Structure formats: C-alpha cells, structure tokens
Short mmCIF file of C-alpha atoms in Angstrom, two decimals:
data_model
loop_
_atom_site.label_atom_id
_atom_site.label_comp_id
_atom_site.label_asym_id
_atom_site.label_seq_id
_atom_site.Cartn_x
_atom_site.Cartn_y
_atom_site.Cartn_z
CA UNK A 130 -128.18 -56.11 -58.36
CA UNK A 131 -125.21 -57.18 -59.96
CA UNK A 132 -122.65 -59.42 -58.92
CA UNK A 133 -118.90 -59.31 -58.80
CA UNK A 134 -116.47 -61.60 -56.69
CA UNK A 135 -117.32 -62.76 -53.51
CA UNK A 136 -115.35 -60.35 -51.52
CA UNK A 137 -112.09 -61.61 -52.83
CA UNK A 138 -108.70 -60.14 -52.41
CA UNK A 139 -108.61 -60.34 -56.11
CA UNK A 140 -105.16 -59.72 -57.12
CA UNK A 141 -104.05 -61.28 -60.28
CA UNK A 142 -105.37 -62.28 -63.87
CA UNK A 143 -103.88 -65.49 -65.28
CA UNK A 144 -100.86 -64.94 -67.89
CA UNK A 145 -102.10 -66.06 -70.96
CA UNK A 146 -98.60 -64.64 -72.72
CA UNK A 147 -97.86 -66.87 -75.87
CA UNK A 148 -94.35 -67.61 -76.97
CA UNK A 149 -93.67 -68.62 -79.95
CA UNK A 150 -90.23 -70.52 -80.67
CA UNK A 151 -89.59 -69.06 -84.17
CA UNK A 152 -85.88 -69.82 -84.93
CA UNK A 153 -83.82 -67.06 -86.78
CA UNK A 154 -81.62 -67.59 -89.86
CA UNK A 155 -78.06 -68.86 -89.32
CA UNK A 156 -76.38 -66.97 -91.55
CA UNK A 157 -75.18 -70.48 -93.47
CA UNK A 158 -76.09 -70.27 -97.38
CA UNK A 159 -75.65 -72.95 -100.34
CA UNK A 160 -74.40 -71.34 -103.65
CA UNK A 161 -75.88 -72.92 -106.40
CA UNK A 162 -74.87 -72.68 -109.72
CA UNK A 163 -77.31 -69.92 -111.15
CA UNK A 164 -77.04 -66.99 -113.54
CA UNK A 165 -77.76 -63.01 -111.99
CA UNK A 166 -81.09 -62.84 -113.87
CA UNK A 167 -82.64 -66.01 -112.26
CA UNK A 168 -81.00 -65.02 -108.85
CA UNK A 169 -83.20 -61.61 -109.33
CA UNK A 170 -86.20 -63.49 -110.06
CA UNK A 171 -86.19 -66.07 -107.34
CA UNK A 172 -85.68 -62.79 -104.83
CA UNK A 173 -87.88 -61.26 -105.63
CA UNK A 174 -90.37 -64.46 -105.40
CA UNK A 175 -89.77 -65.20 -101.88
CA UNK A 176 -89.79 -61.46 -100.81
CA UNK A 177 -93.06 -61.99 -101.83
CA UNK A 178 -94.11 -65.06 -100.52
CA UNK A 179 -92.56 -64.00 -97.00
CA UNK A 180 -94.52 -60.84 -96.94
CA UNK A 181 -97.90 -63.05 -97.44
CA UNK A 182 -96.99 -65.71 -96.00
CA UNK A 183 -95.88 -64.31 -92.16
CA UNK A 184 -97.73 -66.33 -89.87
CA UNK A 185 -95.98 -64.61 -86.83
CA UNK A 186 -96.17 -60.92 -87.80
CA UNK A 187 -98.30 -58.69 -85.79
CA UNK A 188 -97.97 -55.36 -87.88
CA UNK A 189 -100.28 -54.52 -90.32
CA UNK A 190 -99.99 -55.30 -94.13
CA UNK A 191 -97.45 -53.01 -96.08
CA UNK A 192 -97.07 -52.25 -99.62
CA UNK A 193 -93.50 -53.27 -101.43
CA UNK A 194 -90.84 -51.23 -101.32
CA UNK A 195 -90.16 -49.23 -103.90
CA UNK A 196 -86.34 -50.11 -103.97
CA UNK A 197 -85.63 -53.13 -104.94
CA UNK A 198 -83.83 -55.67 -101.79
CA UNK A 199 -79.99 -54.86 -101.77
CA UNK A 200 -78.27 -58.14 -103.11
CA UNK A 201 -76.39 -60.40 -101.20
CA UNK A 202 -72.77 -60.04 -100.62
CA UNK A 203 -69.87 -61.37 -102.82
CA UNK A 204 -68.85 -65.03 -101.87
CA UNK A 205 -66.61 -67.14 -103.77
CA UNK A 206 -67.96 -68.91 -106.65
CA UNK A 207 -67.96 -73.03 -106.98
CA UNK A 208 -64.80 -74.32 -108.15
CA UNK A 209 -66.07 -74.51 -112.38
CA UNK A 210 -66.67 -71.58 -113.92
CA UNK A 211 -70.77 -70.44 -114.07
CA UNK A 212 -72.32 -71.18 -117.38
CA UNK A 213 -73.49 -67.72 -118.69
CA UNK A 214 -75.85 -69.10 -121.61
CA UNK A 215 -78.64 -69.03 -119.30
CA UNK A 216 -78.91 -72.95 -118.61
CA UNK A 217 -76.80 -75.61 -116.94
CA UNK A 218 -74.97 -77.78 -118.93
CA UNK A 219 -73.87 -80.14 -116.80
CA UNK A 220 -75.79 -83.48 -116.83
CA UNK A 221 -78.91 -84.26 -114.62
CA UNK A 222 -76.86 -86.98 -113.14
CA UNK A 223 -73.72 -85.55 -112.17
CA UNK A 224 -75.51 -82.06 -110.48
CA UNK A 225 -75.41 -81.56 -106.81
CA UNK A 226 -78.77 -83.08 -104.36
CA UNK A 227 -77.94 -79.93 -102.34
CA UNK A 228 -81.54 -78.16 -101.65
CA UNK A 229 -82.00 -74.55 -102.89
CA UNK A 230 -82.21 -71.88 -100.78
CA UNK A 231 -85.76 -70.93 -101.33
CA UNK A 232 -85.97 -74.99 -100.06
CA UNK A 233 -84.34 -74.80 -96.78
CA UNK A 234 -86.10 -71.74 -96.30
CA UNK A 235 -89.82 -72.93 -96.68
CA UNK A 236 -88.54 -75.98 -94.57
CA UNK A 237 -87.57 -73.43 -91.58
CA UNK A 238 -90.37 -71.65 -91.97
CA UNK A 239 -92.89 -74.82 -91.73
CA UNK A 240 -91.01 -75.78 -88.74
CA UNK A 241 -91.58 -72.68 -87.08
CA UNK A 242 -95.14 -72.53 -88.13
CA UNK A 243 -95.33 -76.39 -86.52
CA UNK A 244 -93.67 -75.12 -83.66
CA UNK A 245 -96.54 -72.34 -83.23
CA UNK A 246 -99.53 -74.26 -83.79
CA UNK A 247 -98.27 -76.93 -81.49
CA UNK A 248 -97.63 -74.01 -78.36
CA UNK A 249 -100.70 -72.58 -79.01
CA UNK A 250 -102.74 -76.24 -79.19
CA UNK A 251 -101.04 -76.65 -75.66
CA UNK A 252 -102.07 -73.40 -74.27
CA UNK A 253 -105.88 -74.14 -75.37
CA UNK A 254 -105.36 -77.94 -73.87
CA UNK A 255 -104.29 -76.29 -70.92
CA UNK A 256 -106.84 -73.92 -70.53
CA UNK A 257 -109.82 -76.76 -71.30
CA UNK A 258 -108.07 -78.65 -68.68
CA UNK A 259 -108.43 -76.22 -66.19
CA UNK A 260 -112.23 -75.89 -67.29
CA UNK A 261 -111.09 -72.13 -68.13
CA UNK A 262 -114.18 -72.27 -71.25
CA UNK A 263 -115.63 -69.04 -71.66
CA UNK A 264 -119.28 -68.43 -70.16
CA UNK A 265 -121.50 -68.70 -72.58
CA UNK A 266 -122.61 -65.49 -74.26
CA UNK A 267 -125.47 -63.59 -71.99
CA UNK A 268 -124.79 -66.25 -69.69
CA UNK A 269 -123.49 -63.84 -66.71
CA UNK A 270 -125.52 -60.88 -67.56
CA UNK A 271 -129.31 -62.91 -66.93
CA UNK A 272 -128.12 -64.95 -64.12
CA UNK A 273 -126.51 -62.25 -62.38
CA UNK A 274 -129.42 -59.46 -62.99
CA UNK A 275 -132.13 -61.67 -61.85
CA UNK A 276 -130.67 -63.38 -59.12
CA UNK A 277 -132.84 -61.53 -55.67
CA UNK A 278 -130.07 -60.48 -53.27
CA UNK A 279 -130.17 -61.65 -49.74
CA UNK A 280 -128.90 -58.98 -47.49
CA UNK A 281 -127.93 -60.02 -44.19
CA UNK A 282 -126.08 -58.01 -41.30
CA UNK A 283 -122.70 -59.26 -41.82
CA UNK A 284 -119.80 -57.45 -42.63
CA UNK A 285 -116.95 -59.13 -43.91
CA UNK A 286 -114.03 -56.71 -43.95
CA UNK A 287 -114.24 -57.32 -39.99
CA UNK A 288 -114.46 -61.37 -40.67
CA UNK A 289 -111.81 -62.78 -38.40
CA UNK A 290 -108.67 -63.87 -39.54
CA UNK A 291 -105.23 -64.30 -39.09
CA UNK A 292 -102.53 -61.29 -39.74
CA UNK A 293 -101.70 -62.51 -43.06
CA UNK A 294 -105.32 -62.63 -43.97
CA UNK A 295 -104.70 -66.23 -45.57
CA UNK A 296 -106.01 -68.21 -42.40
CA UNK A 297 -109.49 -68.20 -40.83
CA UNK A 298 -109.62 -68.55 -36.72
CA UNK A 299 -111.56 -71.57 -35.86
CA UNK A 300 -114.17 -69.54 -33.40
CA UNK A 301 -117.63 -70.11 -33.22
CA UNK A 302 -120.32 -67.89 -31.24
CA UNK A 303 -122.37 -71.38 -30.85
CA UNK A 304 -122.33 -74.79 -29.45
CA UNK A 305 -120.04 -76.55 -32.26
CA UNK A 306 -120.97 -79.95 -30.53
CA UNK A 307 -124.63 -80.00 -30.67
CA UNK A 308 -126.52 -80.96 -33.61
CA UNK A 309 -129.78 -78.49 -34.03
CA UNK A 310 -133.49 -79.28 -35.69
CA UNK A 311 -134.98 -76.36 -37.80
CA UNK A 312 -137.54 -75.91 -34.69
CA UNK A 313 -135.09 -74.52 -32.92
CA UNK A 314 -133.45 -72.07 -35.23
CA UNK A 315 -136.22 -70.38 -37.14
CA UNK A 316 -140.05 -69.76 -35.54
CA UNK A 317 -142.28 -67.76 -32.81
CA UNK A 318 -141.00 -70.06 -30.56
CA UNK A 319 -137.61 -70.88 -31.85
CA UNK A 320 -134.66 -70.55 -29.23
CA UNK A 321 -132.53 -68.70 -31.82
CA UNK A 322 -134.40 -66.29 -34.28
CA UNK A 323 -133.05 -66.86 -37.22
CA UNK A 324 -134.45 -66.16 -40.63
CA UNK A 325 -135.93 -69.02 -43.12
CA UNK A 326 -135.23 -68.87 -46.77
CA UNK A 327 -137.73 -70.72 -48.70
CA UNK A 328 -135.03 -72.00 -52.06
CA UNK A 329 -136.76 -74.19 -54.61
CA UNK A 330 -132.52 -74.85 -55.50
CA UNK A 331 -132.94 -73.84 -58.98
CA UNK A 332 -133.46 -70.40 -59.01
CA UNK A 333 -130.12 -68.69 -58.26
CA UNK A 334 -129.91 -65.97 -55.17
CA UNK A 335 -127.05 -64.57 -53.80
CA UNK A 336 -126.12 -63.02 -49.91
CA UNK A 337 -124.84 -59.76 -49.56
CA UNK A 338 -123.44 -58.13 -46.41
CA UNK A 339 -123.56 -54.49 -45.32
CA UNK A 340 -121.63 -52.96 -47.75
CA UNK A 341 -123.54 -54.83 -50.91
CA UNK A 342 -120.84 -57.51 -50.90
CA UNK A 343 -121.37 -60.53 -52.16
CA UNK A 344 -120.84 -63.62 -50.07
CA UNK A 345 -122.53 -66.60 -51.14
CA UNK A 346 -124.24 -67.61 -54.33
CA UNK A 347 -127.62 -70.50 -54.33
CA UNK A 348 -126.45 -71.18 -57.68
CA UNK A 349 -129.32 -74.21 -58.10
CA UNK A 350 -128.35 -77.27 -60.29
CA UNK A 351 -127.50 -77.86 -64.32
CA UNK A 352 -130.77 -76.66 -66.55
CA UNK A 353 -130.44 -80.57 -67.62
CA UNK A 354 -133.87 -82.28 -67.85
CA UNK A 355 -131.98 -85.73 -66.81
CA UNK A 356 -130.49 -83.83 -63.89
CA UNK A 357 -132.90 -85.80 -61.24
CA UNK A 358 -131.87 -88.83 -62.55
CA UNK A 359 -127.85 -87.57 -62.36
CA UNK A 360 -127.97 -86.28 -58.72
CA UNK A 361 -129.69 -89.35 -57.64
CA UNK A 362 -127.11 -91.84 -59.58
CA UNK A 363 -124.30 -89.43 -57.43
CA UNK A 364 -126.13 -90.23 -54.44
CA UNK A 365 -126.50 -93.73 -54.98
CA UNK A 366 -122.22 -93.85 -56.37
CA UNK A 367 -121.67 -92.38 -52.24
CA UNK A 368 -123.97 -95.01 -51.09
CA UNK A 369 -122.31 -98.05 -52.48
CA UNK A 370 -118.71 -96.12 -51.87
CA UNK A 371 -119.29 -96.29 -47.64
CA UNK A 372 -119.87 -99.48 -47.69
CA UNK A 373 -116.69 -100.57 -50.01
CA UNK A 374 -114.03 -98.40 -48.15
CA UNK A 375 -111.94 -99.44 -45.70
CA UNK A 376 -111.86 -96.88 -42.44
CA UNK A 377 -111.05 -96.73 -39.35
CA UNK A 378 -114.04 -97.26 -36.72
CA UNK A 379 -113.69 -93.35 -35.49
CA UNK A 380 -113.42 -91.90 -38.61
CA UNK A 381 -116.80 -91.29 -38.78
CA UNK A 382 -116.97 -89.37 -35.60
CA UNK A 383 -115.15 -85.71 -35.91
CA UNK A 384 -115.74 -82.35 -35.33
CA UNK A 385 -117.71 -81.65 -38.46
CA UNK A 386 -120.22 -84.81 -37.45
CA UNK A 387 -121.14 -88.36 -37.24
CA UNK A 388 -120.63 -89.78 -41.21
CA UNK A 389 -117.52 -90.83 -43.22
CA UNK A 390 -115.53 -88.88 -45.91
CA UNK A 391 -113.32 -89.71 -48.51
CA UNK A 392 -111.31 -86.73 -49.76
CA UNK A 393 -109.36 -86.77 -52.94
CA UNK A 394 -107.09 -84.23 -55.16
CA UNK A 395 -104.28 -82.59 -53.55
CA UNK A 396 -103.79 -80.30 -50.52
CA UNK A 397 -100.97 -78.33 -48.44
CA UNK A 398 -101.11 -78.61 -44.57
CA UNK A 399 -100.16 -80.74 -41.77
CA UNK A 400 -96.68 -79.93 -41.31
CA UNK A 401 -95.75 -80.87 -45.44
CA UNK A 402 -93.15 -78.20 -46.68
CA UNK A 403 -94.78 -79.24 -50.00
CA UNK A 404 -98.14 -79.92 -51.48
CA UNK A 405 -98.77 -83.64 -52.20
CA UNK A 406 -101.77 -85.37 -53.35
CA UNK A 407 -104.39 -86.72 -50.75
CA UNK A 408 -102.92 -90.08 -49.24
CA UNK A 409 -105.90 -92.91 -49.78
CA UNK A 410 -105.45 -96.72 -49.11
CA UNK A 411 -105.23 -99.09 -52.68
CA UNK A 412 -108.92 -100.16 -52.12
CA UNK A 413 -110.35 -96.33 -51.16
CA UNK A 414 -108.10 -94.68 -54.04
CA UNK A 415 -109.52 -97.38 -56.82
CA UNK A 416 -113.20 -96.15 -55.14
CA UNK A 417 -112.24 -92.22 -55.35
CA UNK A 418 -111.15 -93.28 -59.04
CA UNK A 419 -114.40 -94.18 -59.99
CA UNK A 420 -116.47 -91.52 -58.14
CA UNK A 421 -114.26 -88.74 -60.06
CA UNK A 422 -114.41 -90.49 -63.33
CA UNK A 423 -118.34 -90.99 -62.93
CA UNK A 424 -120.43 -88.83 -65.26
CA UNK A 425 -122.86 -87.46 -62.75
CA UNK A 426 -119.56 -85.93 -59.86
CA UNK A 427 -117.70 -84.46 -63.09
CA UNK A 428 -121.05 -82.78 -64.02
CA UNK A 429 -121.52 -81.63 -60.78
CA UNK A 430 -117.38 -80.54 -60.30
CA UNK A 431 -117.88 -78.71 -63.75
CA UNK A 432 -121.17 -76.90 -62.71
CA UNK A 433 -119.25 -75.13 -59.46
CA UNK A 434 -116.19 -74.19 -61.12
CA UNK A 435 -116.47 -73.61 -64.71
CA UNK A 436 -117.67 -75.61 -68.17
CA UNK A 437 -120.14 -75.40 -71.12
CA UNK A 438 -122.92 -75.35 -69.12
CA UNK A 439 -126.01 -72.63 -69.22
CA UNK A 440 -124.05 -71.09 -65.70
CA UNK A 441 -120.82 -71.86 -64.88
CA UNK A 442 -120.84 -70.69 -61.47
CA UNK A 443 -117.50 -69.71 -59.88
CA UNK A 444 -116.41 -68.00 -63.46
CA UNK A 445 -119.75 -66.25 -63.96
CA UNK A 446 -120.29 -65.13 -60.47
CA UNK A 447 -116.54 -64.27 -59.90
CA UNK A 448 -114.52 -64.23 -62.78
CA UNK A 449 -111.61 -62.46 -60.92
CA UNK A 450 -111.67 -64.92 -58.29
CA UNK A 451 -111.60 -68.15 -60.64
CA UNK A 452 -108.47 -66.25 -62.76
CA UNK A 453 -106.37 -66.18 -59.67
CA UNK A 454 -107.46 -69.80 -58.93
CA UNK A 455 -106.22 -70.25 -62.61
CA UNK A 456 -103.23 -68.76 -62.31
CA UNK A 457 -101.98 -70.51 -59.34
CA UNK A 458 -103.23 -73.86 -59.58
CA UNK A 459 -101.23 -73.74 -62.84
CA UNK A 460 -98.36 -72.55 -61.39
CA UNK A 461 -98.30 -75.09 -58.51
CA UNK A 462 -98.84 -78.13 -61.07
CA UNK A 463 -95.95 -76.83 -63.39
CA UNK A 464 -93.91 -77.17 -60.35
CA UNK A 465 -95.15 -80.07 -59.04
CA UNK A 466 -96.17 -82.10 -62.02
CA UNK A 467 -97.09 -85.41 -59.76
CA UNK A 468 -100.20 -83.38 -58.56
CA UNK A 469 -103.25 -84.10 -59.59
CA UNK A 470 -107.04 -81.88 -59.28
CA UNK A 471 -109.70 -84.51 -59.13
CA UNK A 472 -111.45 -83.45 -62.09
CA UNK A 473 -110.04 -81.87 -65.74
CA UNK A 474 -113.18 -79.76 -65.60
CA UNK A 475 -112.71 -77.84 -62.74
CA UNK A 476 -109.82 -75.60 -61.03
CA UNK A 477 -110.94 -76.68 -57.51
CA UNK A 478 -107.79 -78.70 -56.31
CA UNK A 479 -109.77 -80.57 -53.87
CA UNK A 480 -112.88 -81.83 -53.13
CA UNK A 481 -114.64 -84.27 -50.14
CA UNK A 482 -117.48 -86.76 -50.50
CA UNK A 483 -119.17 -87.46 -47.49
CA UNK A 484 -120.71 -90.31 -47.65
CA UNK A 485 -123.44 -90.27 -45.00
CA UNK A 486 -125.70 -92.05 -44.54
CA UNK A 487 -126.59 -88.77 -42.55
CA UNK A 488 -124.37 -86.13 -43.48
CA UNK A 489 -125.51 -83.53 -41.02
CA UNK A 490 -122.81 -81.14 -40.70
CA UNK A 491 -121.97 -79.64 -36.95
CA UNK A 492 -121.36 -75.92 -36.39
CA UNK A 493 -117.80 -75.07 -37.53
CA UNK A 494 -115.58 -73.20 -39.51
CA UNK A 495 -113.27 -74.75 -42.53
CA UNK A 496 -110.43 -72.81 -41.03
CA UNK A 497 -107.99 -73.94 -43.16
CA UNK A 498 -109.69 -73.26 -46.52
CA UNK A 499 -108.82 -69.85 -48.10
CA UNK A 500 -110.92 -67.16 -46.25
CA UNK A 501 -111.75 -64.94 -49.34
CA UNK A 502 -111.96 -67.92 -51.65
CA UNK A 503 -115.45 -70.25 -52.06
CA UNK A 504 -116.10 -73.63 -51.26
CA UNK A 505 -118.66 -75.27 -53.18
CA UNK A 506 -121.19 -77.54 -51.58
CA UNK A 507 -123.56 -79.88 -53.79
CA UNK A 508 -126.50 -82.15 -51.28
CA UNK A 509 -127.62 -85.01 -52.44
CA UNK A 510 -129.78 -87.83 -50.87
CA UNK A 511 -132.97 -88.55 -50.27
CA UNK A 512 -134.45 -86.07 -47.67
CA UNK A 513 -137.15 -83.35 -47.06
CA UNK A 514 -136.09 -80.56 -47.66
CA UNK A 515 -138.46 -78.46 -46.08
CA UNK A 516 -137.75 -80.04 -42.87
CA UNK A 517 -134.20 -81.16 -42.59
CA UNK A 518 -130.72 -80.82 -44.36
CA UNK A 519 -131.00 -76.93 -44.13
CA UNK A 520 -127.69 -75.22 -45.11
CA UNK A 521 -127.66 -72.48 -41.48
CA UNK A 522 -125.02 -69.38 -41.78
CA UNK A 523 -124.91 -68.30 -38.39
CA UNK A 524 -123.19 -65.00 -38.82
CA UNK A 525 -125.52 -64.02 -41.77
CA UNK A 526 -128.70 -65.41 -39.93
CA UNK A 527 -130.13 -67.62 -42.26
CA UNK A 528 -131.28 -70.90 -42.49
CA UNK A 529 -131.53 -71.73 -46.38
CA UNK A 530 -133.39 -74.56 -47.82
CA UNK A 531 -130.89 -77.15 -49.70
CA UNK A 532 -132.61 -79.71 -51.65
CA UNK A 533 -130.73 -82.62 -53.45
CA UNK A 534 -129.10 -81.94 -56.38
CA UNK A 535 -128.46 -77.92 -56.04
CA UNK A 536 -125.14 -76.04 -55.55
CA UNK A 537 -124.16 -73.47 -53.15
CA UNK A 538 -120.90 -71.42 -52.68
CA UNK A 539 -119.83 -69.94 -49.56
CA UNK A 540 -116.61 -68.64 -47.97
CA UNK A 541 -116.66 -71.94 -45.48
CA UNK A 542 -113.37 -70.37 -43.95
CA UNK A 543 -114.99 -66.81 -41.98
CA UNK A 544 -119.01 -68.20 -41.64
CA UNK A 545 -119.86 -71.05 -39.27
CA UNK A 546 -121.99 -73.20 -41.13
CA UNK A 547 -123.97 -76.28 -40.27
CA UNK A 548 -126.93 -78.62 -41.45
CA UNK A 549 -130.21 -79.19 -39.82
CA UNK A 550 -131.18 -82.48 -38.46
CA UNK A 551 -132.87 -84.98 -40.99
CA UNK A 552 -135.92 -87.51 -40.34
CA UNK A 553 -134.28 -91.23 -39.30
CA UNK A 554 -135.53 -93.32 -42.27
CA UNK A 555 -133.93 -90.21 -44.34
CA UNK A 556 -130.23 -90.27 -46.36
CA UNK A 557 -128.26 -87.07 -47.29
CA UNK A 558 -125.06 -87.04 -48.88
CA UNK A 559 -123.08 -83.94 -49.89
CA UNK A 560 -120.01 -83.50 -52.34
CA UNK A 561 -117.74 -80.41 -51.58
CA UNK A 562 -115.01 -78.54 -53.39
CA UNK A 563 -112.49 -76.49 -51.81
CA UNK A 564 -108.94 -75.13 -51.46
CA UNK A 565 -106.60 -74.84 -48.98
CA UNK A 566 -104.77 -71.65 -47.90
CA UNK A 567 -101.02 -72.71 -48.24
CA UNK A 568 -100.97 -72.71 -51.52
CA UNK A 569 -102.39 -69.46 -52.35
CA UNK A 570 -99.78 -68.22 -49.32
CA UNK A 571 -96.74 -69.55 -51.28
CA UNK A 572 -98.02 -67.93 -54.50
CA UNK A 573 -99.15 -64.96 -53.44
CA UNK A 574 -97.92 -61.80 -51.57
CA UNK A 575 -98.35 -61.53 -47.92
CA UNK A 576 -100.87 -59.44 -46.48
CA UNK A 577 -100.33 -57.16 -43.51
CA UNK A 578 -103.85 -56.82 -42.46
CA UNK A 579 -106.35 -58.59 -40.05
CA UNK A 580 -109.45 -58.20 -41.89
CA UNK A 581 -110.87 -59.57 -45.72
CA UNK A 582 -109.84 -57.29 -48.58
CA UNK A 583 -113.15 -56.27 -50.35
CA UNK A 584 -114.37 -56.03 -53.78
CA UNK A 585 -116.56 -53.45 -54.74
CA UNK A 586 -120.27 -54.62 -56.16
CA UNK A 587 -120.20 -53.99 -60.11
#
C-alpha cells in the first residue's frame, strides 16, 4: 500500500518563484577619448563577454551574429579635438579618473550578480528554516511500501465538522470524564471491544479508513543508536521543567486530564483578531527556552515535521500536506514578523509539553486544531507499555501500543483520542505538535461543505 496525504484538503504547493533584482542600463554613457578602431575592438569584447558571461539568462546558448552590433549613435565629442594617430597624447597626469564604459559595466553587472546570489541564499535560508530539506533519496518509497496498513471502519469524508470544514465539533460518543485501563477496552471480557495493536514503535504502520485513506501514521522514532539515551534526557528536561514553573493550582486539572502543560510557539484563537505568540510568565518562558533549544525536543520536532533524518515524517508521508503548511506558515510570519515557531526545524507553529508526572490523556477531541491537518504526538517516560499509556482511537477502534520515545500522527481534530491508565510508581510524559485552524482559515479559501475533502491513495 502506498501512502499519500492524510486525507487532506490539499490545495496549494508553496511558491518557490525567484526574483531576481537585475537593474537595467540607464541610458547615461561617458565618452572617452578613443579612436573608431579601438571603439570596434572593445565592442566587440564585451559582446562577447556578455554572451558568456549571463548569469541570469534562461535561453539556450546562441552562436554570434553574423552582422556585426549597429554602433552607437552620434554624441558630441569632448571639447579638444580626438587625436587620430592612434594614441593619446595627453599626459598620464592631466587625463580624466572617469571609469570606462566596459568598467561601469562589469561593476553593474557584479552588483546584479550580488544581488542574485544573495535572494537566492535567502530563499534556501528560508526554506532550511522551515525544515523544507528534501527526503532523502528512497527515503519515501521503502517506508511507505512496507509500512502494513491498518484498516479500520471509519470513514472520514462523513467526520464531523463545521460548514466551513476548518473546525472540528467537540462531540464524543464516550464518557470524556472517565479515565479507562486497557482491561476494559480490549479482551473476552472487556466492556468495550476494541481491537489491540501490538507496535514495537519502530516499525512504521499506518490507519486507513473505508475508502483506503490514510489517517494516521506509527511513524516509530529516529534510526539513531543514542536515541534511548535522547528520549530519556527529553523525559527527564519535562521532569525537572514541572517542578521549576510557576502555575496556577488548577491548571493541572482540565478536560484533557490531571497533569500540567506548558505550550509554546504561536497560535490564533480566543477572541485575538490576530495571531500572537503563546503568552508564558518570565520564569516559564526562560524554561520553554531551554526545552526548545535542547538537543533531544529539536530532534524529536525535526523527526515529525521534516529534516535530514532516515524518515522525515509529515513530508514523506504527506508531502502535499506539509507544502501547504509551508506555504502558509510563511505567509503568516512575513506578515507578522514578531511570530515565532518553536523550532527552525520544523513547520509545526505550535507544540505542548505535558509534563506529567502522569500524562494520561482523557477522551476528547482537539477541536480547534485543523481537522484535515496532523498533530504529532511523541511519549516519553518511564512506563510499560504493554500495559498502560496506550494511544485509543475510538472511532477507528483501536487501542495502539505507544512506547517512549516513538512518534505518531493523527488528525486530533475529527478522532477522540485518549491514553490508557499507567501503573502508580510509573511516569509518562508526551510532547505534541499541532496547528490551529484560524490560520489556515485566513489563508485559505472557504469551504462550503460539512464533511473532510479526501485525497485519493497513490
């Protein structure tokens, strides 16, 4: 099976148009004192060197005219009559420092060529900084041929969502209070018969719905042999991070569970006409500051969106999907240049740490995310996996096993989603990427339908 994006609306590719600020000739000349045979000579010089030399021509190579250039027109002559013995005779002192015009010609065009090098050196910046690198060659085609497809009895073009098909509705078919044990979701004697899948969180899988779609990618963790050691520095980073920040007593009890996050990046909601970056205390903003900058969160920002790694997910899995990301995260940050994504490595605008010590999500719905984008979930901690910290996706029917240190992507806007319950002595931490709907509402065009656009499987 092959995979294409995850049932995205996928509208756009990102402009990567080039303009180069090449400056045309004034029309403004310097006569020199110079005799009609040297005149001929240095023409037909820099004809040459012009033809060879275009940086910025796009047409193919063309043999010299067999005319020779027509010469410049008549202008009036310096005020001493030209020396027609074929040298100057005025003295080396007393000629003009005036350049020649083969001179302020080469000047312009290494300014232009400056010019060029510099646009496209910002355009390549731009793109690294957006962790647009290309997949590595056969990257996509063996991850995506020998991933085993998951097919489950959802069908996302009936998903629910708003008119505009930008918002999720924050619906559940379960008790989004309770917190549930694997017992009682997957068994003989379960309560809810749901199915177990047995993920060693390296081997990548992917969920498809009815039609073949493709709605969620175990992308399993960097092919790193230090990557133990990474995850459980991350884990350790959160750890140390709850007990530094400063919180209000009930922030650790909402609707997604009992543990504390710190979210940083930028978003678009609550009211705001315009994005703005996350609003974080001095103390918690100097903590997010480190997490982001830490080695082992950039690795793991850079694995779900896109970087020189052996599978960049989001870009391999859904290359249309991560373009449109592209295009208007760029857009939005030329605009607003005081936003800031919390890592240069990834096009995710947002992401959340939760710092535990048991994250064990509730049932719910990230309603506000964008319903055919991904969200990116990385668990970390030390747990069981076998027994607790199971990713469950009620409307696919599946409870997946999520050990520390592995990725997964999901549309966390349409599928209630939830952990299962962990042992007591245990810790479990998770680090999450996302994006918002408004801005992809702003930069996109409305759409008049109640139901996910689809993609057809490649």
């Amino acid at each position: 099976m092959y995979a294409s994006d995850v049932f995205a609306a996928v509208m756009y590719a990102p402009d990567l148009g080039i303009s180069l600020p090449v400056r045309p000739w004034d029309g403004s000349h310097v006569v020199v004192p110079i005799t009609k045979a040297q005149l001929a000579a240095l023409l037909a010089e820099n004809l040459e060197e012009d033809r060879g030399d275009d940086l910025f021509s796009l047409s193919p190579l063309t043999s010299p005219d067999s005319t020779p250039p027509p010469s410049r027109p008549s202008s009036p002559g310096p005020s001493s009559p030209v020396n027609l013995t074929g040298y100057d005779s005025t003295p080396p002192s007393s000629r003009s420092s005036s350049p020649s015009g083969d001179q302020v010609r080469r000047k312009r065009r290494a300014k232009a060529q400056g010019h060029g090098r510099r646009k496209l050196q910002q355009a390549a910046n731009q793109a690294a900084a957006f962790g647009d690198a290309a997949v590595p060659v056969g990257a996509q085609e063996k991850y995506t041929k020998s991933a085993e497809p998951i097919y489950t009895a959802l069908h996302t073009a009936y998903s629910k969502v708003t008119a505009t098909a930008f918002t999720g509705l924050n619906v559940s078919p379960i008790d989004m209070k309770q917190t549930y044990a694997v017992e009682e979701l997957v068994g003989e004697n379960a309560r809810h018969r749901l199915a177990l899948i047995d993920w060693d969180g390296r081997t990548p899988m992917v969920i498809a719905d009815l039609d073949g779609t493709i709605v969620g990618i175990l992308a399993g963790m960097p092919e790193d042999e230090d990557w133990t050691a990474q995850h459980q520095a991350a884990a350790k980073l959160l750890e140390d991070a709850r007990k530094r920040c400063k919180l209000p007593k009930d922030s650790a009890h909402h609707r997604r569970g009992e543990f504390t996050t710190l979210r940083s990046g930028f978003s678009h909601g609550g009211g705001s006409t315009q994005p703005a970056n996350c609003s974080n205390c001095k103390t918690n903003q100097r903590i997010l500051d480190d997490l982001t900058a830490a080695e082992p969160f950039r690795r793991i920002a850079g694995f779900g969106s896109c970087t020189r790694t052996p599978i960049a997910v989001m870009k391999t899995w859904a290359p249309d999907l991560h373009a449109h990301y592209l295009k208007i995260m760029a857009k939005l940050q030329q605009k607003h240049q005081d936003l800031k994504r919390p890592f240069a490595n990834s096009v995710f605008p947002s992401m959340t740490f939760n710092l535990g010590p048991q994250t064990v999500c509730k049932p719910h719905r990230d309603f506000a995310n964008l319903p055919f984008g991904l969200c990116a979930i990385t668990a970390l901690g030390s747990f069981d996996s076998k027994k607790g910290g199971h990713l469950v996706l009620w409307e696919c029917g599946l409870v997946i096993e999520f050990p520390a240190g592995s990725t997964i992507l999901i549309p966390s806007s349409i599928i209630t989603h939830f952990n299962t319950a962990i042992g007591r002595t245990e810790t479990r931490y998770s680090a999450t990427q996302y994006c918002r709907r408004r801005p992809f509402l702003m930069g996109s065009p409305r759409q008049a339908s109640n139901s996910i656009p689809q993609v057809a499987v490649i």
